[in-house]
Short mmCIF file of C-alpha atoms in Angstrom, two decimals:
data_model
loop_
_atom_site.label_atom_id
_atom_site.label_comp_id
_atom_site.label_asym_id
_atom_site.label_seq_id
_atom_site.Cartn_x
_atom_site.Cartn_y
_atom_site.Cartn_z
CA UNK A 87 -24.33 25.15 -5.16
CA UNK A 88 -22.57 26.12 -8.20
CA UNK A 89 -25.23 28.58 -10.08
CA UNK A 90 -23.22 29.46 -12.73
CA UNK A 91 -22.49 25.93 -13.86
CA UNK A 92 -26.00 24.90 -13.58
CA UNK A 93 -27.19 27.63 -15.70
CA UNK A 94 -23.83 26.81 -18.40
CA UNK A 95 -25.36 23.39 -18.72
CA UNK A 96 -28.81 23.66 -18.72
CA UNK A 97 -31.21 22.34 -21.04
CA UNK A 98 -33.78 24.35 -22.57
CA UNK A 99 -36.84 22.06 -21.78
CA UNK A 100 -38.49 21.85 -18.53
CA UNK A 101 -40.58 20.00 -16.31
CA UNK A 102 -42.31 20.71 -13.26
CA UNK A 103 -42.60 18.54 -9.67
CA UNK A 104 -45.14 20.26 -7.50
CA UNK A 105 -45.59 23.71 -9.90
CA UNK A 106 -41.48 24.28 -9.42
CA UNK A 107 -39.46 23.85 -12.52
CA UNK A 108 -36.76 21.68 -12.60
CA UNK A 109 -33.92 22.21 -14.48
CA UNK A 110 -32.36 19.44 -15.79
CA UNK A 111 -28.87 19.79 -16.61
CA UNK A 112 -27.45 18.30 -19.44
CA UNK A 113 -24.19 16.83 -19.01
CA UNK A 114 -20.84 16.93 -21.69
CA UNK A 115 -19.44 14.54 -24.11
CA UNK A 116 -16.41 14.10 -21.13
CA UNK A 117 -18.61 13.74 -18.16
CA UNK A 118 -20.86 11.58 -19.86
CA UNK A 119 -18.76 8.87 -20.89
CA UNK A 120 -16.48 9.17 -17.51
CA UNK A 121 -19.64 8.06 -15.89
CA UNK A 122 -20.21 5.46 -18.47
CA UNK A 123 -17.08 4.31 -17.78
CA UNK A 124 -17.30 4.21 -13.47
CA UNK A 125 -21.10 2.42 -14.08
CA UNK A 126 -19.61 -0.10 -16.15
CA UNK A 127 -17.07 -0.84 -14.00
CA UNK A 128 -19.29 -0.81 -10.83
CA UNK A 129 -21.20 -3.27 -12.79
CA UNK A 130 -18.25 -5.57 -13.30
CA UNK A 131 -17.08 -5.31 -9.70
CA UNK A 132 -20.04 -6.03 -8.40
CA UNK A 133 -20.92 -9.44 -10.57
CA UNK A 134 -16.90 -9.88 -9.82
CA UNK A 135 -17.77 -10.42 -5.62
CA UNK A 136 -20.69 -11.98 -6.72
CA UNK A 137 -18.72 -14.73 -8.74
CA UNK A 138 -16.10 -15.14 -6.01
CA UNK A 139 -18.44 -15.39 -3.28
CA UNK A 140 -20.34 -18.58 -5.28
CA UNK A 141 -16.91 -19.59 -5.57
CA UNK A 142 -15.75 -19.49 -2.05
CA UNK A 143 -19.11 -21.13 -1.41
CA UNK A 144 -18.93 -24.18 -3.31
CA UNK A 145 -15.24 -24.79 -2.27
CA UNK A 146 -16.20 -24.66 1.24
CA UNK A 147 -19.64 -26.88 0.63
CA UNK A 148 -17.14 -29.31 -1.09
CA UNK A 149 -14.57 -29.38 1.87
CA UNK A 150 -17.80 -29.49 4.42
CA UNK A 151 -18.87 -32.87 2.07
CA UNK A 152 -15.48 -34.75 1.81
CA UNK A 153 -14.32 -33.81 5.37
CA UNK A 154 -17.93 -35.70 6.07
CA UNK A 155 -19.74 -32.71 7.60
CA UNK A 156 -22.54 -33.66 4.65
CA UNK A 157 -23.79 -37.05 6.57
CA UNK B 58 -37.52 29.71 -8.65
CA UNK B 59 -35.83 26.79 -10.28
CA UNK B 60 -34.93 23.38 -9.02
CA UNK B 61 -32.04 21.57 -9.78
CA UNK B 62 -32.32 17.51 -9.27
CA UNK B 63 -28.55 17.47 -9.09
CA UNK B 64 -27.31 19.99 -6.41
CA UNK B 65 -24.05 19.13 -5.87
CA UNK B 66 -21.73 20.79 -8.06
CA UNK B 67 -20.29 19.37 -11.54
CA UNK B 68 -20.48 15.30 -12.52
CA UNK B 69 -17.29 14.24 -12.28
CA UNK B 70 -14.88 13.39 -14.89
CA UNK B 71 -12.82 10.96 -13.22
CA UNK B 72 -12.30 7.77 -14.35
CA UNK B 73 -12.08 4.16 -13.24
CA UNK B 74 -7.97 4.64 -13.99
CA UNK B 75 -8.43 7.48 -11.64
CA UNK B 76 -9.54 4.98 -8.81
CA UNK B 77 -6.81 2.56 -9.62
CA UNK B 78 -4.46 5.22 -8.74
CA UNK B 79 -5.56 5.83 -5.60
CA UNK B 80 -5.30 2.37 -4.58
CA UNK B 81 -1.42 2.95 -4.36
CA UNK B 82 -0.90 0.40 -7.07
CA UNK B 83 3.03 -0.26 -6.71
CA UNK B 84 2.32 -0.14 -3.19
CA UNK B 85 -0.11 -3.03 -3.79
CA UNK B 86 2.44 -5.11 -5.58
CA UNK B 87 4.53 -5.18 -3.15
CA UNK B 88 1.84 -6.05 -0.85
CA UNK B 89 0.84 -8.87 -2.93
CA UNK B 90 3.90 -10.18 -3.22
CA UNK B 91 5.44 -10.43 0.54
CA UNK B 92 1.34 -11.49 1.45
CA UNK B 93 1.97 -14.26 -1.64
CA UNK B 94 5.27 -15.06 -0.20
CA UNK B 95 3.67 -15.55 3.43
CA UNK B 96 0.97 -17.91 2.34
CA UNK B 97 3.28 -19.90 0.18
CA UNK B 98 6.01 -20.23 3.13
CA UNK B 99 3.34 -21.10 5.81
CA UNK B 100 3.24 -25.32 6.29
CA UNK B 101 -0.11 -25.87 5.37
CA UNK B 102 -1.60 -26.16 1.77
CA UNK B 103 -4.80 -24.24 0.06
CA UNK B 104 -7.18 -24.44 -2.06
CA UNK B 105 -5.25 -22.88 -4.88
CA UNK B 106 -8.94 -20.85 -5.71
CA UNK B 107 -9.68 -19.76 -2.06
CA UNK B 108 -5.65 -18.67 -1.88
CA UNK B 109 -5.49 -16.50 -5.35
CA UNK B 110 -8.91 -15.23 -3.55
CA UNK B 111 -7.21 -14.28 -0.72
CA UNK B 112 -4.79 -12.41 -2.10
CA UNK B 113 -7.06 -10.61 -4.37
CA UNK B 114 -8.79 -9.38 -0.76
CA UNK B 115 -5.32 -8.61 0.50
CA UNK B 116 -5.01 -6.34 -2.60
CA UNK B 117 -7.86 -4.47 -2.15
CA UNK B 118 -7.77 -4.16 1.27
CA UNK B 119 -4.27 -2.57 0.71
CA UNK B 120 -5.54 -0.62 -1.75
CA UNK B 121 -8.18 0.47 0.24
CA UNK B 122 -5.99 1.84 3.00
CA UNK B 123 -3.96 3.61 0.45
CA UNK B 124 -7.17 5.21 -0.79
CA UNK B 125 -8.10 6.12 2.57
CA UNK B 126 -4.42 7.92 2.88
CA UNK B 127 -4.61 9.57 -0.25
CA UNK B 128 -8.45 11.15 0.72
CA UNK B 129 -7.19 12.38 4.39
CA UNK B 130 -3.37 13.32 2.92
CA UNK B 131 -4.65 15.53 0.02
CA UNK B 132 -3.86 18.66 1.37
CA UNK B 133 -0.34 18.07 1.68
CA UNK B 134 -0.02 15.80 -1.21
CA UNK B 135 -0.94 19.11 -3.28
CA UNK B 136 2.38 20.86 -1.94
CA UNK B 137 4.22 17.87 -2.53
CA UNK B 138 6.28 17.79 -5.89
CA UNK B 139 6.20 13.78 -5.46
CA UNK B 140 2.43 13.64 -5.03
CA UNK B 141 0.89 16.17 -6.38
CA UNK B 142 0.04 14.57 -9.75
CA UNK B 143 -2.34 12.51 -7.83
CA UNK B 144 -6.44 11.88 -8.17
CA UNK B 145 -7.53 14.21 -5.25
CA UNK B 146 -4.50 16.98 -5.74
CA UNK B 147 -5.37 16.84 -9.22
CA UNK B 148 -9.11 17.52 -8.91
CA UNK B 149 -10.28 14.52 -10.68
CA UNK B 150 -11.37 12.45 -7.48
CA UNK B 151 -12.95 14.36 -4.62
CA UNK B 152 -11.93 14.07 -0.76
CA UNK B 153 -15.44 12.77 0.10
CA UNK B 154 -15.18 9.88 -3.27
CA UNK B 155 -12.17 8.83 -2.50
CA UNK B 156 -13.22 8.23 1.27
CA UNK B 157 -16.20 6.12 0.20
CA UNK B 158 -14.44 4.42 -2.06
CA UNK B 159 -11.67 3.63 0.73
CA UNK B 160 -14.36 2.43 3.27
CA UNK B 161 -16.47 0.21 0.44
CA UNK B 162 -13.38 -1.49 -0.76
CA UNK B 163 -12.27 -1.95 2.66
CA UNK B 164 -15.53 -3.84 3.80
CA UNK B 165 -15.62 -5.69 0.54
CA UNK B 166 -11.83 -6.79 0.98
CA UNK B 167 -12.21 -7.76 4.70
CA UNK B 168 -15.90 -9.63 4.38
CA UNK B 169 -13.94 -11.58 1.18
CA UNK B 170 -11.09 -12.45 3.50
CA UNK B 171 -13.49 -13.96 6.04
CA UNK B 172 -15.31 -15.65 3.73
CA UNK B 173 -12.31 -17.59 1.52
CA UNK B 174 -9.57 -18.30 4.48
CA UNK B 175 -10.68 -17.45 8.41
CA UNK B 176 -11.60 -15.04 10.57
CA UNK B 177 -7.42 -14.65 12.01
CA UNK B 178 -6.53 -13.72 8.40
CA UNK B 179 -10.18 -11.24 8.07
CA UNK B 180 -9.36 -9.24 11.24
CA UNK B 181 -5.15 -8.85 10.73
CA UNK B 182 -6.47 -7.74 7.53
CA UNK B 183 -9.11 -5.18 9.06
CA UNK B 184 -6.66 -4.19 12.10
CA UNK B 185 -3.45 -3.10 9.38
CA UNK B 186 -6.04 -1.29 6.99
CA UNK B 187 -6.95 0.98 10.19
CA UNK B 188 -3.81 1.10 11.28
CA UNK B 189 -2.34 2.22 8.26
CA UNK B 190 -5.05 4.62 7.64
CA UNK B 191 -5.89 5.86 10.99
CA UNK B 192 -3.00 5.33 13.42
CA UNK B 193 -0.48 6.28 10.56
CA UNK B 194 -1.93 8.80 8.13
CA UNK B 195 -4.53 10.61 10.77
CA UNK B 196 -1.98 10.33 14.01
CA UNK B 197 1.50 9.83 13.34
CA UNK B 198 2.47 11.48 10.13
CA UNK B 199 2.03 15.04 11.01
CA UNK B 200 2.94 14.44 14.70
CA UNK B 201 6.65 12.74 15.39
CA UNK B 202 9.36 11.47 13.54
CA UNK B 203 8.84 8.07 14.19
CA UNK B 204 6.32 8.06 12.07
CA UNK B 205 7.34 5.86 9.77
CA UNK B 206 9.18 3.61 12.52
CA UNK B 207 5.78 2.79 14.06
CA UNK B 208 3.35 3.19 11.34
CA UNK B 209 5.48 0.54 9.42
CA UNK B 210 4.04 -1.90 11.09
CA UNK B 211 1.31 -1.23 8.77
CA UNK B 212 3.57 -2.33 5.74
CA UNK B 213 4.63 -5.53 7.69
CA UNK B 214 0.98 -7.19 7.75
CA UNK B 215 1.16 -9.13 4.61
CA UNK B 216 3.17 -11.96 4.88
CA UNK B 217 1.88 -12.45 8.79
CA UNK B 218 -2.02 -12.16 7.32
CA UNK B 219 -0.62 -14.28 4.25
CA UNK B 220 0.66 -16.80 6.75
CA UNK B 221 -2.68 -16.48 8.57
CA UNK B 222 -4.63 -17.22 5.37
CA UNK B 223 -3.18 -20.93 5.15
CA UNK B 224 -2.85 -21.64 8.93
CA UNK B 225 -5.51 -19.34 10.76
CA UNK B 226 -2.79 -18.45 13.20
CA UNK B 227 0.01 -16.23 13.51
CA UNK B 228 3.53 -18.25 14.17
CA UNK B 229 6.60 -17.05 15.42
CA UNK B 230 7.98 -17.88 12.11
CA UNK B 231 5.01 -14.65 11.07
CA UNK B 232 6.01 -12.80 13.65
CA UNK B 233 9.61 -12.86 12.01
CA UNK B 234 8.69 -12.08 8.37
CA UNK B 235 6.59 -9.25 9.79
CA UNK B 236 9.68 -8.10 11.74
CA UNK B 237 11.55 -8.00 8.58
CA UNK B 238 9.14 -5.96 6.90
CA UNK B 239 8.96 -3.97 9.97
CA UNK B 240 12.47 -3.29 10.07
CA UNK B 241 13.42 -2.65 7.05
CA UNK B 242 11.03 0.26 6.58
CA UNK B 243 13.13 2.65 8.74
CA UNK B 244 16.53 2.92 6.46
CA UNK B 245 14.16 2.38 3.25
CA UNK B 246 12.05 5.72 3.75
CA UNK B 247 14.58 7.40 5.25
CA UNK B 248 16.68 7.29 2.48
CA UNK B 249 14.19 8.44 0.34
CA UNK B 250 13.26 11.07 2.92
CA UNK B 251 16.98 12.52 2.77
CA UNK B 252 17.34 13.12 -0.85
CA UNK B 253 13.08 14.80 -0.64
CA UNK B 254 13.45 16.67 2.65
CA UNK B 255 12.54 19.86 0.85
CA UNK B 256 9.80 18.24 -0.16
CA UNK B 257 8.66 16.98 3.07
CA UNK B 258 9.71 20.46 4.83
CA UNK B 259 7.20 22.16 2.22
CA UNK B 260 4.85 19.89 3.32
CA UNK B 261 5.41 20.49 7.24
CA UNK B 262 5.91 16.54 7.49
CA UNK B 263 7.88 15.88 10.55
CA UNK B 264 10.49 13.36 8.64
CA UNK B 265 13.52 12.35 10.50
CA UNK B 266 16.23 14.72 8.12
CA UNK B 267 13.47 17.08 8.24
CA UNK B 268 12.80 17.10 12.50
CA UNK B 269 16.76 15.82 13.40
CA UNK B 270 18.53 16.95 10.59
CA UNK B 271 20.39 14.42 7.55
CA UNK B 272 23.73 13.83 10.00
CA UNK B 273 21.17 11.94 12.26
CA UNK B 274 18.81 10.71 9.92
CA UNK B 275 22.35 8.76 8.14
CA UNK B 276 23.18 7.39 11.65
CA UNK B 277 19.88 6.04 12.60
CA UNK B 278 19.98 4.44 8.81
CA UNK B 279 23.18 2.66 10.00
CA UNK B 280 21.44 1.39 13.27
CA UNK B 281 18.34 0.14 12.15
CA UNK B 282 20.14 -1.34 9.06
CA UNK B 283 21.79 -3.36 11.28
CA UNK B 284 19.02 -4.51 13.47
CA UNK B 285 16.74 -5.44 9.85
CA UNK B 286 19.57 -7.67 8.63
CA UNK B 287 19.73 -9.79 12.04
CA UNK B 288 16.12 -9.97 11.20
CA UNK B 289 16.77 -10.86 7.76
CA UNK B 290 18.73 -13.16 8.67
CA UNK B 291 16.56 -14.80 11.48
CA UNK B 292 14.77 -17.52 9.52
CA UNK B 293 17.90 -19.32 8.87
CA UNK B 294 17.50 -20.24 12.74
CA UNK B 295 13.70 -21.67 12.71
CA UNK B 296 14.72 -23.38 9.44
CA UNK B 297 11.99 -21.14 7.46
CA UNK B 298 14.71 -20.40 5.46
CA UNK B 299 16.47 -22.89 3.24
CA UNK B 300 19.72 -22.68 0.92
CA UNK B 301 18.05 -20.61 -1.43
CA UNK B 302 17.07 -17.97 1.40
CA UNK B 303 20.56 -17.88 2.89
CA UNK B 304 22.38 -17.00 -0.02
CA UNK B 305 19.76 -14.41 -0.58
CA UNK B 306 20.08 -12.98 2.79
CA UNK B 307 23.72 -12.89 3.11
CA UNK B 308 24.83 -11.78 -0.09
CA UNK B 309 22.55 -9.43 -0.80
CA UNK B 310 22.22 -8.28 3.00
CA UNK B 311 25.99 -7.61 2.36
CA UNK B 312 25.31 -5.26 -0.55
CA UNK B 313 22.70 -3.44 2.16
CA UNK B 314 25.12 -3.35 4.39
CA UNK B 315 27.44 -1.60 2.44
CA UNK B 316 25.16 0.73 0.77
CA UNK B 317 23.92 2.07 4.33
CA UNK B 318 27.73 2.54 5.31
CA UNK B 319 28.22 4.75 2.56
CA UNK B 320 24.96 6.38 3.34
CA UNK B 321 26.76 6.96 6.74
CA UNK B 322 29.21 7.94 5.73
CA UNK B 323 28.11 10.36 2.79
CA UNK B 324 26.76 14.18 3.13
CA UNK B 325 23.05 12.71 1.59
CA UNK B 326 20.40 15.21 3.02
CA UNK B 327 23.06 18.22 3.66
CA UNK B 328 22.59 19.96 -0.34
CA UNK B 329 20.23 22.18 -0.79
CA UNK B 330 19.56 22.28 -4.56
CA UNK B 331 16.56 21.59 -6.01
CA UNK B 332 14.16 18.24 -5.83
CA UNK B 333 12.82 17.11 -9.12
CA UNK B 334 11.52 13.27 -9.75
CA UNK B 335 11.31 10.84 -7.47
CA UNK B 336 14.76 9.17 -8.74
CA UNK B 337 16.51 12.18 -9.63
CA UNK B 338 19.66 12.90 -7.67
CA UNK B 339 21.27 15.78 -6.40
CA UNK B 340 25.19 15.59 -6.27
CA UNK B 341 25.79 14.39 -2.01
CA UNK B 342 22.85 12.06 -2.42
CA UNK B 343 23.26 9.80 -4.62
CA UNK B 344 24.23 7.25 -2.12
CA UNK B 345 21.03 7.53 -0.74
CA UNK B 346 18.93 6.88 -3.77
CA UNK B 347 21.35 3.97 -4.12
CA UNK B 348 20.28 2.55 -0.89
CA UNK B 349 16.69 3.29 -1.39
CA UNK B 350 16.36 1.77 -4.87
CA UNK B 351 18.15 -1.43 -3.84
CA UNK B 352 16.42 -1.71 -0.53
CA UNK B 353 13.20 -2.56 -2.50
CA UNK B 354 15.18 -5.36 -4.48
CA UNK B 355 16.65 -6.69 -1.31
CA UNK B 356 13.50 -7.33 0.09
CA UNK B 357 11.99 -8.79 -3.17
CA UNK B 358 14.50 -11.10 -3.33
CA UNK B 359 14.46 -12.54 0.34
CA UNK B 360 10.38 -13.03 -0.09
CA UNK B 361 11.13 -14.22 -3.69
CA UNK B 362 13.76 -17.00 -2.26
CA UNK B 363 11.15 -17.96 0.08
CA UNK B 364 8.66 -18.37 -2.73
CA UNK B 365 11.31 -20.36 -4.66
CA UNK B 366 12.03 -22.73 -1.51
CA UNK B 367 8.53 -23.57 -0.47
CA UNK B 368 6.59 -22.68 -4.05
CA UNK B 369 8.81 -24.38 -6.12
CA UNK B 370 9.99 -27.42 -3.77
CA UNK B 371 13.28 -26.18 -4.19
CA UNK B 372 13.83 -25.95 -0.22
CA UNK B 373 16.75 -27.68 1.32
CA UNK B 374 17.59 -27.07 4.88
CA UNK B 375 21.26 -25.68 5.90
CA UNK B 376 21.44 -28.68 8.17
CA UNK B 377 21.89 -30.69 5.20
CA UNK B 378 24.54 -28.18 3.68
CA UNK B 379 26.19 -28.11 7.68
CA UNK B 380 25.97 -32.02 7.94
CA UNK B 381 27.53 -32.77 4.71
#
């Protein structure tokens, strides 16, 4: 584990799980909006398959109805 | 004592861009294209949705094997002037992100396949992402010459699984645009391999100038250019190929021709000055960048004649030309 960067970018408040003191590290300007940046587009790839798998699914329920597989 | 609820070193910085590179993206257009060009040529029409679908999955999936080459090749993209501006060399992307990123996209791009064409399309799909990525990049590269002789087979998947995607079966008249592909690889990398031998040398990447030396490399350039231009020229025989294609093959496999000659016939690979950008030339190779730069514009233009002929209706058979 990199110590000396967790220390750099610590925050001065802490909280405790179990009487240990966390250390929660507070992240830069850069990393935060890089990460922004990947969620959002995790987001949109995700609703992105989601969209194209409806798709593929109603084209094949059409095909299944007009070849007659609905009857 | 203090604990940290992010052990694991530094949030990284890179960003969605970042990911896009490592999906090889010219790579991918070229991919796209030839697998466009397959689905378009094969005799059966889709559902213009599930098709742009399908190609979307043959994208990614390419992508995905690129990003799978990229995680495993970092260590000697890093000594490679040509690669080293990449995500992992470049310490944006890490080894063990840009493997999980391979392997999602992969699953994602092969379950979409299944889902919008067949399961012929789905598993050519699955079987040239591993062999790109693990009979290629993991066995080959770093092991014979050949390398690139066998693991282009890899590169030749598209149009066959593109073909697949419409039909849900692979055709002789696949089997031939994959043998183009196939083919064609050899004198294309090569050539780029004799004017970046350093490179490759600095890399301890077996390449053919690098393992056999340039005079061989040139010869074998000569040899397998002729063997890709029978190939090239093959679907004028099944009648895949219409007008449009045969003026495509034989004029511009006439320019190949000629180009590979002179490659033969040139001291490409023998200088020893130094390699800067990917197109700059050193003063005996220049006939080999020539080659390699209009090797990729050969082959677009034989898989964009075939999208002309059978995308455009613009197809007429030779017969017609022969009968007249």
């Amino acid at each position: 584990m990199n110590q000396d960067h967790m220390t750099s970018n610590t925050n001065d408040s802490h909280d405790t799980l179990h009487g240990e003191k966390l250390d929660f590290v507070k992240l830069s300007p850069e990393e935060l909006a890089a990460r922004n940046k990947r969620n959002i587009m995790i987001a949109l790839s995700l609703v992105g398959f989601m969209g194209l798998i409806f798709a593929v699914t109603v084209i094949r329920l059409a095909s299944n109805i007009s070849a007659g597989g609905a009857g | 004592m203090s604990v940290s609820p992010r052990a694991g070193g530094a949030v990284s910085t890179a960003s969605p861009r970042d990911y896009f590179d490592l999906m090889k993206p010219r790579v991918m257009t070229l991919v796209v294209f030839t697998g466009l060009a397959g689905l378009v040529a094969a005799p059966v029409d889709m559902n213009i949705v599930s098709a742009a679908i399908a190609i979307l999955a043959l994208a990614v999936g390419a992508g995905a094997a690129g990003a799978l080459n990229m995680a495993y090749d970092s260590d000697i993209d890093a000594v490679m002037k040509r690669t080293r501006l990449r995500p992992i060399p470049r310490g944006v992307v890490s080894r063990e992100n840009a493997y999980a990123f391979g392997i999602v996209a992969a699953l994602g791009a092969c379950l979409l396949m299944a889902m919008a064409t067949n399961y012929v399309a789905a598993g050519l799909l699955a079987f040239s992402i591993f062999f790109y990525s693990v009979i290629y990049t993991m066995v080959l590269k770093r092991s014979t010459p050949q390398n690139i002789v066998i693991g282009g087979a890899a590169g030749a998947f598209p149009p066959m699984i593109g073909w697949a995607c419409a039909t849900g079966d692979v055709s002789w008249n696949s089997i031939l645009l994959f043998l183009i592909i196939f083919l064609w690889t050899p004198p294309h990398s090569w050539a780029l391999a004799l004017y970046k031998a350093g490179d490759y040398s600095a890399a301890k990447v077996p390449m053919m100038p690098v393992a056999k030396g340039a005079p061989y490399t040139r010869i074998q350039i000569v040899l397998y250019t002729f063997a890709y231009l029978a190939a090239s020229l093959s679907p004028l025989t099944t009648g895949l190929g219409g007008v449009v294609y045969a003026v495509a093959s034989v004029i511009g496999g006439a320019l190949f021709f000629t180009l590979a000659i002179r490659v033969g016939l040139s001291r490409a690979g023998d200088a020893n000055a130094a390699e800067d950008e990917l197109y700059a030339v050193r003063a005996g190779d220049k006939a080999a960048r020539d080659l390699f730069a209009y090797s990729i514009a050969h082959l677009t233009l034989l898989f964009a004649a075939l999208l002309i002929e059978h995308g455009l209706a613009a197809y007429i058979p030779l017969s017609r030309i022969w009968g007249a």
